[in-house]
Short mmCIF file of C-alpha atoms (C1' of nucleotides) in Angstrom, two decimals:
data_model
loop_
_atom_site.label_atom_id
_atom_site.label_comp_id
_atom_site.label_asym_id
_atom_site.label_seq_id
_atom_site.Cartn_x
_atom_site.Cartn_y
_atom_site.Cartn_z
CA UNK A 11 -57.03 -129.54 38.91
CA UNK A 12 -54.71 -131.86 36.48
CA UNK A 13 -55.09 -128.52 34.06
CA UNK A 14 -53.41 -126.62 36.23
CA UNK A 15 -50.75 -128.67 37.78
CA UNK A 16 -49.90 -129.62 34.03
CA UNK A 17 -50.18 -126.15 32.79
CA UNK A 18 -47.50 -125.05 35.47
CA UNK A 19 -45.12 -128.16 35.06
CA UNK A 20 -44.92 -127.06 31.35
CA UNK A 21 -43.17 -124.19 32.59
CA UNK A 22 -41.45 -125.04 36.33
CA UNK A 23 -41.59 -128.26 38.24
CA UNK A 24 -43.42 -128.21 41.37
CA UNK A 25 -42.60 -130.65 44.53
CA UNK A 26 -45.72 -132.16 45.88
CA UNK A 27 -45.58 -130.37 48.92
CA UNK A 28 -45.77 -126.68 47.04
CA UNK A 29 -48.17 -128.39 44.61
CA UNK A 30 -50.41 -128.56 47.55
CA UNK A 31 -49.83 -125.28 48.37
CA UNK A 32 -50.66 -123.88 44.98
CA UNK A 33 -53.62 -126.33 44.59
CA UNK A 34 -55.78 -124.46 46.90
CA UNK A 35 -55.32 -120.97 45.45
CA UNK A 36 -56.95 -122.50 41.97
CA UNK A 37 -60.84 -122.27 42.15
CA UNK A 38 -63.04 -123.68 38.34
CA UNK A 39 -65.55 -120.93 37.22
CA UNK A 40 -67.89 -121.50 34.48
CA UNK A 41 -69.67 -118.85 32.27
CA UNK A 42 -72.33 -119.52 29.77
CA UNK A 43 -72.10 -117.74 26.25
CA UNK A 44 -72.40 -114.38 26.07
CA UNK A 45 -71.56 -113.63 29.55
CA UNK A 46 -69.19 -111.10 31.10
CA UNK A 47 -65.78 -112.57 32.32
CA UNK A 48 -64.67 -108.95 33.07
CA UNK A 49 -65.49 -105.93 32.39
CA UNK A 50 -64.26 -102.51 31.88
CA UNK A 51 -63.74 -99.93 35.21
CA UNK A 52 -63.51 -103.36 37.05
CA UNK A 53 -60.26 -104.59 38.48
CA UNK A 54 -59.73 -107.72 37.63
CA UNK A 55 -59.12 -109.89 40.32
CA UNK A 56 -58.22 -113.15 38.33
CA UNK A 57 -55.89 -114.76 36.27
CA UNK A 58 -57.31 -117.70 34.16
CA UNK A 59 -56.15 -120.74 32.44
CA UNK A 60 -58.67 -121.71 29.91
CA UNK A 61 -60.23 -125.13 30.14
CA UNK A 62 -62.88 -124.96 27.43
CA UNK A 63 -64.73 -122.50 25.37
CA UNK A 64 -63.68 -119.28 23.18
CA UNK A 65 -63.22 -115.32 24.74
CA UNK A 66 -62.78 -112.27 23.10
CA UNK A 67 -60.96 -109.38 24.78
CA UNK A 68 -62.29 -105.79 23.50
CA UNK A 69 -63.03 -102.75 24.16
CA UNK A 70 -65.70 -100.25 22.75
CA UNK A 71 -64.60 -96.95 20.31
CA UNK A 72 -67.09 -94.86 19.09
CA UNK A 73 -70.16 -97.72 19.26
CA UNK A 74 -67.87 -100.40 17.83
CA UNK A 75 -66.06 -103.24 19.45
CA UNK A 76 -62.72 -103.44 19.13
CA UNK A 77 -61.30 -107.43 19.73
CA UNK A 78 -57.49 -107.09 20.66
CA UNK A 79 -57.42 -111.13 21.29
CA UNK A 80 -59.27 -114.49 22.11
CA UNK A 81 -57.80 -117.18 24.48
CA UNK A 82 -59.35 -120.61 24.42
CA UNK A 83 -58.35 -124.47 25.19
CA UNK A 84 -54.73 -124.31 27.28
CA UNK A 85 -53.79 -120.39 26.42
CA UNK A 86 -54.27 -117.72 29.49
CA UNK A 87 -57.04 -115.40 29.98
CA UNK A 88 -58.61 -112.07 31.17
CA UNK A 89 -57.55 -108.51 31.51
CA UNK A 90 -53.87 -109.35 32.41
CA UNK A 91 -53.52 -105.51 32.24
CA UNK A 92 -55.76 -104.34 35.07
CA UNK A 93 -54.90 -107.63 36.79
CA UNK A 94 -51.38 -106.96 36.85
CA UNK A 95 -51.65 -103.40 37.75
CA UNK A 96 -54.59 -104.06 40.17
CA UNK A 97 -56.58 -100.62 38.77
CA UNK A 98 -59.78 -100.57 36.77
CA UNK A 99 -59.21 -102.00 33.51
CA UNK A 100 -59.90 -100.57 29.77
CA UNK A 101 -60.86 -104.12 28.64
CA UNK A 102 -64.19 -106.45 28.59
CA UNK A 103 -63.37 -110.11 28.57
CA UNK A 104 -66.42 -112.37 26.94
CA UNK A 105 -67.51 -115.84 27.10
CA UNK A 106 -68.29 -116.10 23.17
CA UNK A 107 -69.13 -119.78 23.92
CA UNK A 108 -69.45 -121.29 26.97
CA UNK A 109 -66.83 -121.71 28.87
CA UNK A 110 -65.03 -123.22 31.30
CA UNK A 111 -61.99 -121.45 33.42
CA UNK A 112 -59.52 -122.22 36.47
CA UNK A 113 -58.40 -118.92 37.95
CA UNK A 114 -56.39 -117.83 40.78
CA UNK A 115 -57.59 -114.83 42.72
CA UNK A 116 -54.53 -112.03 42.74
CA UNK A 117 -53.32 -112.11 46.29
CA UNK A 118 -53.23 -115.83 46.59
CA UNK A 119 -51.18 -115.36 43.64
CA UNK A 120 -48.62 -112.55 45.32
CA UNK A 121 -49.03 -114.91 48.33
CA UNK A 122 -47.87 -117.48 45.97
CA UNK A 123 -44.55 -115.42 44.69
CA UNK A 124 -43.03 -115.13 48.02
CA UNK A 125 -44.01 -118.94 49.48
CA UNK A 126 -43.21 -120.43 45.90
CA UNK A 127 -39.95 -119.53 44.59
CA UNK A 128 -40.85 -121.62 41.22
CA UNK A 129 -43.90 -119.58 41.02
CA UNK A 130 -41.97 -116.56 40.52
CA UNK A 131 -40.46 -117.96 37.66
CA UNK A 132 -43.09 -119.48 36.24
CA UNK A 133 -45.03 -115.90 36.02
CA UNK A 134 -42.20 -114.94 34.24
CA UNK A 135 -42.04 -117.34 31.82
CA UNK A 136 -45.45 -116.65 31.00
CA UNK A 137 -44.88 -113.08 30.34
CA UNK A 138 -42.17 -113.46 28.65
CA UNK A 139 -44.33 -115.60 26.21
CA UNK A 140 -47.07 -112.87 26.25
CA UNK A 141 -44.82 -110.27 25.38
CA UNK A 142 -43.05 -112.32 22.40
CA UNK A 143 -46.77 -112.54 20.97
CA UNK A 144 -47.58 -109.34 21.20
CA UNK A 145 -44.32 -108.10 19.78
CA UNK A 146 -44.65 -110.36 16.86
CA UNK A 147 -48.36 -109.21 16.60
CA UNK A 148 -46.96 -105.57 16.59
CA UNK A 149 -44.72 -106.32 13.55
CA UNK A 150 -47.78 -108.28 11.79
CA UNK A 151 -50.18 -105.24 12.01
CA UNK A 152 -47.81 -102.68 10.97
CA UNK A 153 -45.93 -104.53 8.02
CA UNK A 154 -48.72 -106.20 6.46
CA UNK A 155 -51.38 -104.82 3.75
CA UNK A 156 -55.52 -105.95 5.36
CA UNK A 157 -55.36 -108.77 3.04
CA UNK A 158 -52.07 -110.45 3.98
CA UNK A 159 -53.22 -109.84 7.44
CA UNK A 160 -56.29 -112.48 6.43
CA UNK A 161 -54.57 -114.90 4.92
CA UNK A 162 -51.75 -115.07 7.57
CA UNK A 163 -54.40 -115.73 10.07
CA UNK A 164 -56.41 -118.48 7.73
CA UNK A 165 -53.00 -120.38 7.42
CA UNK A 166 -52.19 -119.97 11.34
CA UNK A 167 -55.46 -120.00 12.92
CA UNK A 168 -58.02 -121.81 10.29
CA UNK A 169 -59.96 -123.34 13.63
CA UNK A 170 -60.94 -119.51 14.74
CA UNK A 171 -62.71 -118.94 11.58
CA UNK A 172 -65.05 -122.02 12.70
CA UNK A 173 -65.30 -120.89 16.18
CA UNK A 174 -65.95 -117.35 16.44
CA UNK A 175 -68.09 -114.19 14.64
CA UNK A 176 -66.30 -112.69 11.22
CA UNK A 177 -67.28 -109.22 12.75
CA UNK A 178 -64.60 -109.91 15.97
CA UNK A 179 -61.52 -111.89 13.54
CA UNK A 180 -62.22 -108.55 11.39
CA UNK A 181 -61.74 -106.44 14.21
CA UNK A 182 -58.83 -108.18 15.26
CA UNK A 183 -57.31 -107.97 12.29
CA UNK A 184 -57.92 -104.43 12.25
CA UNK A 185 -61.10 -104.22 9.43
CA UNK A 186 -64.24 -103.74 9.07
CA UNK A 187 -66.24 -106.65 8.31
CA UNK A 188 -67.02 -105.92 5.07
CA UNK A 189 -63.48 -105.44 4.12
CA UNK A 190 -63.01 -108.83 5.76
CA UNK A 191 -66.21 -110.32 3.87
CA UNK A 192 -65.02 -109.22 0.20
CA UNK A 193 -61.43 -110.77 1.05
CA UNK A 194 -63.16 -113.78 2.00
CA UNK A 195 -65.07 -114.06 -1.09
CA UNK A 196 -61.78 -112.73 -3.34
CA UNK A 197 -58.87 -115.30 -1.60
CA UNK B 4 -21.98 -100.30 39.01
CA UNK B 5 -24.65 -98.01 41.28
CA UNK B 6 -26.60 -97.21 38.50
CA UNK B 7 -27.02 -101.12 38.02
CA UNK B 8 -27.67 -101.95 42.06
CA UNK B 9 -29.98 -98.58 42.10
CA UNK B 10 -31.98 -99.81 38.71
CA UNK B 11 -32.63 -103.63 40.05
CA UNK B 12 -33.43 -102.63 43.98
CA UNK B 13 -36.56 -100.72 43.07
CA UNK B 14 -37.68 -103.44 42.16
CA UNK B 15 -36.77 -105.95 44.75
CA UNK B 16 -34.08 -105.85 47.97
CA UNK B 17 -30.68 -107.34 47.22
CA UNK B 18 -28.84 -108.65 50.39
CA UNK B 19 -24.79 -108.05 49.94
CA UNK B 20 -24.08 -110.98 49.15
CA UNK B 21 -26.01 -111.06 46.30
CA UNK B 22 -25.05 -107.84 45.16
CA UNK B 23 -21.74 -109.21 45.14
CA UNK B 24 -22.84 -111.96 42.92
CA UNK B 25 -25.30 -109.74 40.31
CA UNK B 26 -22.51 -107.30 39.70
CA UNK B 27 -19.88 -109.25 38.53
CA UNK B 28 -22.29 -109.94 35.25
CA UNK B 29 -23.04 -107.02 34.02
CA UNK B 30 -20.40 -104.83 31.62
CA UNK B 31 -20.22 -101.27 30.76
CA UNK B 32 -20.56 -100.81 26.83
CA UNK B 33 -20.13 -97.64 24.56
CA UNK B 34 -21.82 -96.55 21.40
CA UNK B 35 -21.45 -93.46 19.25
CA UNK B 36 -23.93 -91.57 18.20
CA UNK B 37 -25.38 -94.11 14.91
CA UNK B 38 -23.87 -97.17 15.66
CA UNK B 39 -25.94 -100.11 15.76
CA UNK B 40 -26.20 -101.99 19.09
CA UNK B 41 -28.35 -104.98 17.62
CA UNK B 42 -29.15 -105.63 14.02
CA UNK B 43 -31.87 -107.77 12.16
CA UNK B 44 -30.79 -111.32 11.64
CA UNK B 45 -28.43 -111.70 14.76
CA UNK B 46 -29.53 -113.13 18.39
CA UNK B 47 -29.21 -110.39 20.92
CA UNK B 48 -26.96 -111.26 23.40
CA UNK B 49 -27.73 -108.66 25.99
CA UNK B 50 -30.32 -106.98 28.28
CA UNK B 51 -29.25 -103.55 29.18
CA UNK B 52 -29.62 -100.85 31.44
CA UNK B 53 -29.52 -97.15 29.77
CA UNK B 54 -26.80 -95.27 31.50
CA UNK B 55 -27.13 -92.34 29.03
CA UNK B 56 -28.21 -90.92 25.33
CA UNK B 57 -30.91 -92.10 23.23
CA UNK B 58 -32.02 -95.34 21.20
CA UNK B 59 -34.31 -95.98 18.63
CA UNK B 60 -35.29 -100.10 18.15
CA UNK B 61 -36.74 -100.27 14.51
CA UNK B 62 -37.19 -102.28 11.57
CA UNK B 63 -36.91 -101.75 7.79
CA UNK B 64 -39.91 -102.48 5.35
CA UNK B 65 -40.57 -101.71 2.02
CA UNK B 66 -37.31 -99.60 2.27
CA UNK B 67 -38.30 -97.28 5.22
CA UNK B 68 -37.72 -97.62 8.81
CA UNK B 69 -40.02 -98.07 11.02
CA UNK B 70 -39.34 -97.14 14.62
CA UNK B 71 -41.26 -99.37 17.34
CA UNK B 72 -40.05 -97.26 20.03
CA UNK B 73 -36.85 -95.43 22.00
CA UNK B 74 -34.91 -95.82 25.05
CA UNK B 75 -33.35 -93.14 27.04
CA UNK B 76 -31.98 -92.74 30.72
CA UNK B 77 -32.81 -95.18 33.05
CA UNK B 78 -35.39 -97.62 30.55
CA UNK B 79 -34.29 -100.69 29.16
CA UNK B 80 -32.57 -101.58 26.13
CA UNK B 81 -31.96 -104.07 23.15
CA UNK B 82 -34.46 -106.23 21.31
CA UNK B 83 -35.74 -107.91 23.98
CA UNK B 84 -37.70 -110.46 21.72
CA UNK B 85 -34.53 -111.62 20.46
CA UNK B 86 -33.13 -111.94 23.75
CA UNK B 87 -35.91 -113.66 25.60
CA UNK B 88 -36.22 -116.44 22.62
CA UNK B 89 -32.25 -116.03 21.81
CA UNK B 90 -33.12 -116.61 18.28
CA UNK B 91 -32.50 -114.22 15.68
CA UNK B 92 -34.11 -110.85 15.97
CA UNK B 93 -36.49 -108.96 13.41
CA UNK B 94 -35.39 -105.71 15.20
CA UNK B 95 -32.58 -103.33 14.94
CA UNK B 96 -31.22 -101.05 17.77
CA UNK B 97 -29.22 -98.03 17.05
CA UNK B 98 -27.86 -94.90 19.45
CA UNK B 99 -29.20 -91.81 18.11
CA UNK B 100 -26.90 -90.15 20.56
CA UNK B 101 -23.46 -90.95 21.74
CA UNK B 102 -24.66 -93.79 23.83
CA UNK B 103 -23.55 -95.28 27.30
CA UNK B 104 -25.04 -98.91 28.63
CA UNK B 105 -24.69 -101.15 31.08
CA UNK B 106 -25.05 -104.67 29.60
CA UNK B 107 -25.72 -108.40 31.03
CA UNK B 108 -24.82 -111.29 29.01
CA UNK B 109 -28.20 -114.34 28.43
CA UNK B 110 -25.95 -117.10 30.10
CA UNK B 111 -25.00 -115.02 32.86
CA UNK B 112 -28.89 -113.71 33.29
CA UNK B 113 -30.06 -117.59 32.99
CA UNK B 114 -27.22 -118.21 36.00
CA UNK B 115 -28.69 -115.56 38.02
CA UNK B 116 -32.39 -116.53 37.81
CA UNK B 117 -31.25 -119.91 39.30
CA UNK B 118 -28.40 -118.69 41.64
CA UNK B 119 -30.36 -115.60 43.02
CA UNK B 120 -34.31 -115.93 43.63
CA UNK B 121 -34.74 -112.17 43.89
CA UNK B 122 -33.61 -111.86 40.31
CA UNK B 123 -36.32 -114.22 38.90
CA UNK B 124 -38.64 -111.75 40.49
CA UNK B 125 -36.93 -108.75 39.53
CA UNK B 126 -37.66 -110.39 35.72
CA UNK B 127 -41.07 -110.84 36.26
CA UNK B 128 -41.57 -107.03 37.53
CA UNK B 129 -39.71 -105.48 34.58
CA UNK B 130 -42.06 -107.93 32.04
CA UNK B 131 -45.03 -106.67 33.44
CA UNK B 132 -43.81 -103.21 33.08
CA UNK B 133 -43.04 -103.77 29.42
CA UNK B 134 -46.42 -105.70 28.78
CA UNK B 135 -48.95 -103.01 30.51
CA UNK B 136 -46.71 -100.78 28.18
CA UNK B 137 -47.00 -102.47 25.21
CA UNK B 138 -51.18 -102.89 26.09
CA UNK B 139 -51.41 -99.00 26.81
CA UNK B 140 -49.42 -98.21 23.51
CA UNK B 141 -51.45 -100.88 21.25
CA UNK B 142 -55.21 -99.33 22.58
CA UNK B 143 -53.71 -95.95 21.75
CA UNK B 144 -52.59 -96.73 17.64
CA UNK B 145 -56.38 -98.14 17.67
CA UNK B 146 -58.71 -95.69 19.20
CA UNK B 147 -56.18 -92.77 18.28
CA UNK B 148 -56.41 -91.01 14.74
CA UNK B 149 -53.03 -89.57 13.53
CA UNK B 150 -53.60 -86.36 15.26
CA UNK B 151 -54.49 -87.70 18.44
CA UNK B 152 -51.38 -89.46 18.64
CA UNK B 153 -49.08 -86.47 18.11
CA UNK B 154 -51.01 -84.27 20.60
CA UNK B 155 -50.76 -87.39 23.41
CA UNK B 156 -47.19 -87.91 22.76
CA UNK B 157 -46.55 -83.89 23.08
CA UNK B 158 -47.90 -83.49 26.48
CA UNK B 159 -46.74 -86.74 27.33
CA UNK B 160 -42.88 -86.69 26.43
CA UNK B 161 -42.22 -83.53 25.19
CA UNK B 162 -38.52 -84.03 25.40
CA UNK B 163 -38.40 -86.62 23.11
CA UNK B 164 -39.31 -83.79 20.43
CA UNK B 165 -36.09 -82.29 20.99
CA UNK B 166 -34.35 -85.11 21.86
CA UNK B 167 -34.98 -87.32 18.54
CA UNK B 168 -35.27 -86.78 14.41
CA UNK B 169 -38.72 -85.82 13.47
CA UNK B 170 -38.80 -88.49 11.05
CA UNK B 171 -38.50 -91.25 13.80
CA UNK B 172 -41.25 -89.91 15.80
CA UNK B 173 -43.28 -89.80 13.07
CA UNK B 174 -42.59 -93.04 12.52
CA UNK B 175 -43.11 -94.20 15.74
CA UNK B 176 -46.75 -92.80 16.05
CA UNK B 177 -47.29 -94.43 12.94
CA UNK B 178 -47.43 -91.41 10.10
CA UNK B 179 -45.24 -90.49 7.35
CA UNK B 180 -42.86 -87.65 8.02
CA UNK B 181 -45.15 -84.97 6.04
CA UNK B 182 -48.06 -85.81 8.12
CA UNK B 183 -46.00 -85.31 11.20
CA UNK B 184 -44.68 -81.99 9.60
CA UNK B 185 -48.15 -80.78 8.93
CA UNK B 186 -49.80 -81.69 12.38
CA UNK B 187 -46.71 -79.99 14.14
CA UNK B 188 -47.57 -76.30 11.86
CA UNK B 189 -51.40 -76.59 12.47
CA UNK B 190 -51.47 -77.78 16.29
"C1'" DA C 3 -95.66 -118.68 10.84
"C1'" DA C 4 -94.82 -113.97 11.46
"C1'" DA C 5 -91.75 -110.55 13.19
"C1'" DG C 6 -87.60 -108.77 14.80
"C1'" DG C 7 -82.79 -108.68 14.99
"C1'" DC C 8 -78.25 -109.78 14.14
"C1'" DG C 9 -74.59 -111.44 10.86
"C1'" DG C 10 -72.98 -111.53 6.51
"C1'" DT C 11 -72.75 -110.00 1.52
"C1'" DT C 12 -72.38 -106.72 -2.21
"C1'" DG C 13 -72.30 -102.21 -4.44
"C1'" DA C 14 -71.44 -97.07 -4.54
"C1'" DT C 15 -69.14 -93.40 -2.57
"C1'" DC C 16 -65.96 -91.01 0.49
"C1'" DT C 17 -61.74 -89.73 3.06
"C1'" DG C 18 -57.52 -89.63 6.24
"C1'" DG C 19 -53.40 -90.09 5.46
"C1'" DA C 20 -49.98 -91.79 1.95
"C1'" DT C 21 -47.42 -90.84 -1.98
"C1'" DC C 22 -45.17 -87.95 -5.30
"C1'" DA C 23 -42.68 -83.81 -6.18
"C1'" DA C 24 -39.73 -79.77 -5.46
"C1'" DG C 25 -37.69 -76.49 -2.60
"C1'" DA C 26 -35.58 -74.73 1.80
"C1'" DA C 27 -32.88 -75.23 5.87
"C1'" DC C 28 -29.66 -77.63 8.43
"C1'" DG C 29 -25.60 -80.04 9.56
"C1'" DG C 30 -20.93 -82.46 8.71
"C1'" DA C 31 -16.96 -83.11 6.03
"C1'" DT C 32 -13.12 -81.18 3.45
"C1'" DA D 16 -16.46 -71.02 3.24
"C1'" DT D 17 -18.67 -74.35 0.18
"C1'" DC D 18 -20.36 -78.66 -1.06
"C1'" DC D 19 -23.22 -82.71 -0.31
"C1'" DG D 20 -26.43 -85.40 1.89
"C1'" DT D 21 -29.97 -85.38 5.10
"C1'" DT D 22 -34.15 -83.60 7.22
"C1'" DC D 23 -38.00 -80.75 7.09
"C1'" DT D 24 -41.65 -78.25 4.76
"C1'" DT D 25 -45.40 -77.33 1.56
"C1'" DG D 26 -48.44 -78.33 -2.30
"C1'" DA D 27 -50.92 -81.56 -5.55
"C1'" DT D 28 -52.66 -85.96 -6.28
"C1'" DC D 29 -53.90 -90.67 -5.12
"C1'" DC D 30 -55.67 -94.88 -2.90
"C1'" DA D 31 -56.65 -98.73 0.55
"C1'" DG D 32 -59.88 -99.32 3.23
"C1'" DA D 33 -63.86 -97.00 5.67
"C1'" DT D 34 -68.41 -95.60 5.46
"C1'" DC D 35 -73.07 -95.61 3.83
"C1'" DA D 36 -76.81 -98.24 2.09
"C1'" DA D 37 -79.71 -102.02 0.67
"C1'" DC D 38 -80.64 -106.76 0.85
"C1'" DC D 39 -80.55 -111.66 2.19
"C1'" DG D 40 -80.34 -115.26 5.10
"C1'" DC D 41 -80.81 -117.52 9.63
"C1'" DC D 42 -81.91 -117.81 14.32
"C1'" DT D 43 -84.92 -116.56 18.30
"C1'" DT D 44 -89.04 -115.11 20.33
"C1'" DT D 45 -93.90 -114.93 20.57
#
DNA sequence: AAAGGCGGTTGATCTGGATCAAGAACGGAT
DNA sequence: ATCCGTTCTTGATCCAGATCAACCGCCTTT
């Protein structure tokens, strides 16, 4: 549960009597590779810090998977979206290795708002970061050609290309993989 | 100052006393109709509240603009990314309309978070508005082709249509003007 | 070790929407 | 009113990236 306490005090510090308060909401889930962390039409009833392994989050158009992120190592995961709104979600969240996760079940959580007053603050820290990243990830995907799109990600991320499938980094970089295979073999 | 009191306690309760407190913060502001409100390169110093006429938050590439999205009645205003980080923004925000807004100053917002709980909640609710926006919007430019997009955003906010240049909405559903001009004859 | 099946590569072709171009219609300023 | 700068429209052409197709690994499964 060090994860977790860490994780928070990155953001808020706790006193050790509401750290043992929010102690007890956290509960560790594992999932092998390949498996379901959530699933589309399914409200999702967790929020997750990540303490090993790789996700995708996608969602299936016409037969083909579309990857709008992966969380791994210390980042945040499943379908914030349905979680937040507590209705059946649009997104599949997948183990693509196996993987380790702390989550906190959503009414502990609103429990946790009004006994917590740093918890409060420390969910909106948290989306505040989210929504920086998205908004830069906005920018990214509009301004940039496929390729510079490619090499942006191979100078930020170079560890994803080792850890998960070309055919999801295309899709999340909005390509098919072939387009991202011939700028592999061309940059 | 109502519109301010109204906007903040649908979110969460406000006891007098901390009414008292919030309101002092937050200023009226005018702008007419094309003046900028933030501009690319500068931190944004305020989170608003729309009191009345339209915005458009947008960026310039390759020497067009490219609207990310508008802000009208009783939304929110400014380049939030900007704000949140308080480092210089990649966004600019300009009143299409003569343009009325109620404004709070970072510091101040920072001194309210610590001096008034309910406002640290109040932050968090308005960020998860904005993100399940920003999620909804992003699955739409994916799964969406060009003419999808236009139809949605017709039966969705017609009055933007009369309310905001062609140019910009085309823009902002990711098409060049012409495209826009040719789904709006066919459809 | 044979047989699928998926992931990745490489080539040929296609297409939605962009770009280029040239008027027409609509303000706003004088 | 009339002039000038936008915005909008309509047509012709173009292109980045998608799609279609064939093939080659490399794992699994049996």
């Amino acid at each position: 549960m060090d994860l977790v306490r860490s994780t928070i005090e990155r953001y808020v510090p706790l006193k050790e009597h509401e750290w043992e308060r929010v102690r007890v909401c956290w509960k560790e889930l594992l999932f092998p590779k390949g498996e379901f962390i959530s699933r589309v039409g399914d409200v999702e009833h967790f929020f997750y810090i990540v303490r090993g392994g790789v996700q995708r989050l996608f969602f299936e158009h016409d037969g083909t998977s579309i990857c709008l992120g992966f969380s791994y190592d210390h980042s945040w995961s499943g379908d914030y979206e349905s979680f937040l709104q507590q209705k059946p979600g649009r997104l599949n969240v997948q183990a693509i290795t196996d993987t380790a996760l702390v989550g906190i079940d959503h009414a502990d959580l609103i429990a946790l708002y009004d006994e917590v007053p740093a918890m409060d603050r420390f969910g909106r820290l948290i989306l505040e970061e989210l929504l920086v990243g998205r908004a830069t990830r906005e920018i990214e995907q509009i301004a940039l050609t496929a390729e510079e799109r490619y090499r942006k990600l191979v100078q930020r991320s170079p560890h994803l290309l080792q850890l998960v499938p070309q055919k999801d980094i295309a899709s999340y970089l909005r390509m098919t993989p072939e387009t991202f295979s011939r700028l592999r073999a061309k940059v």
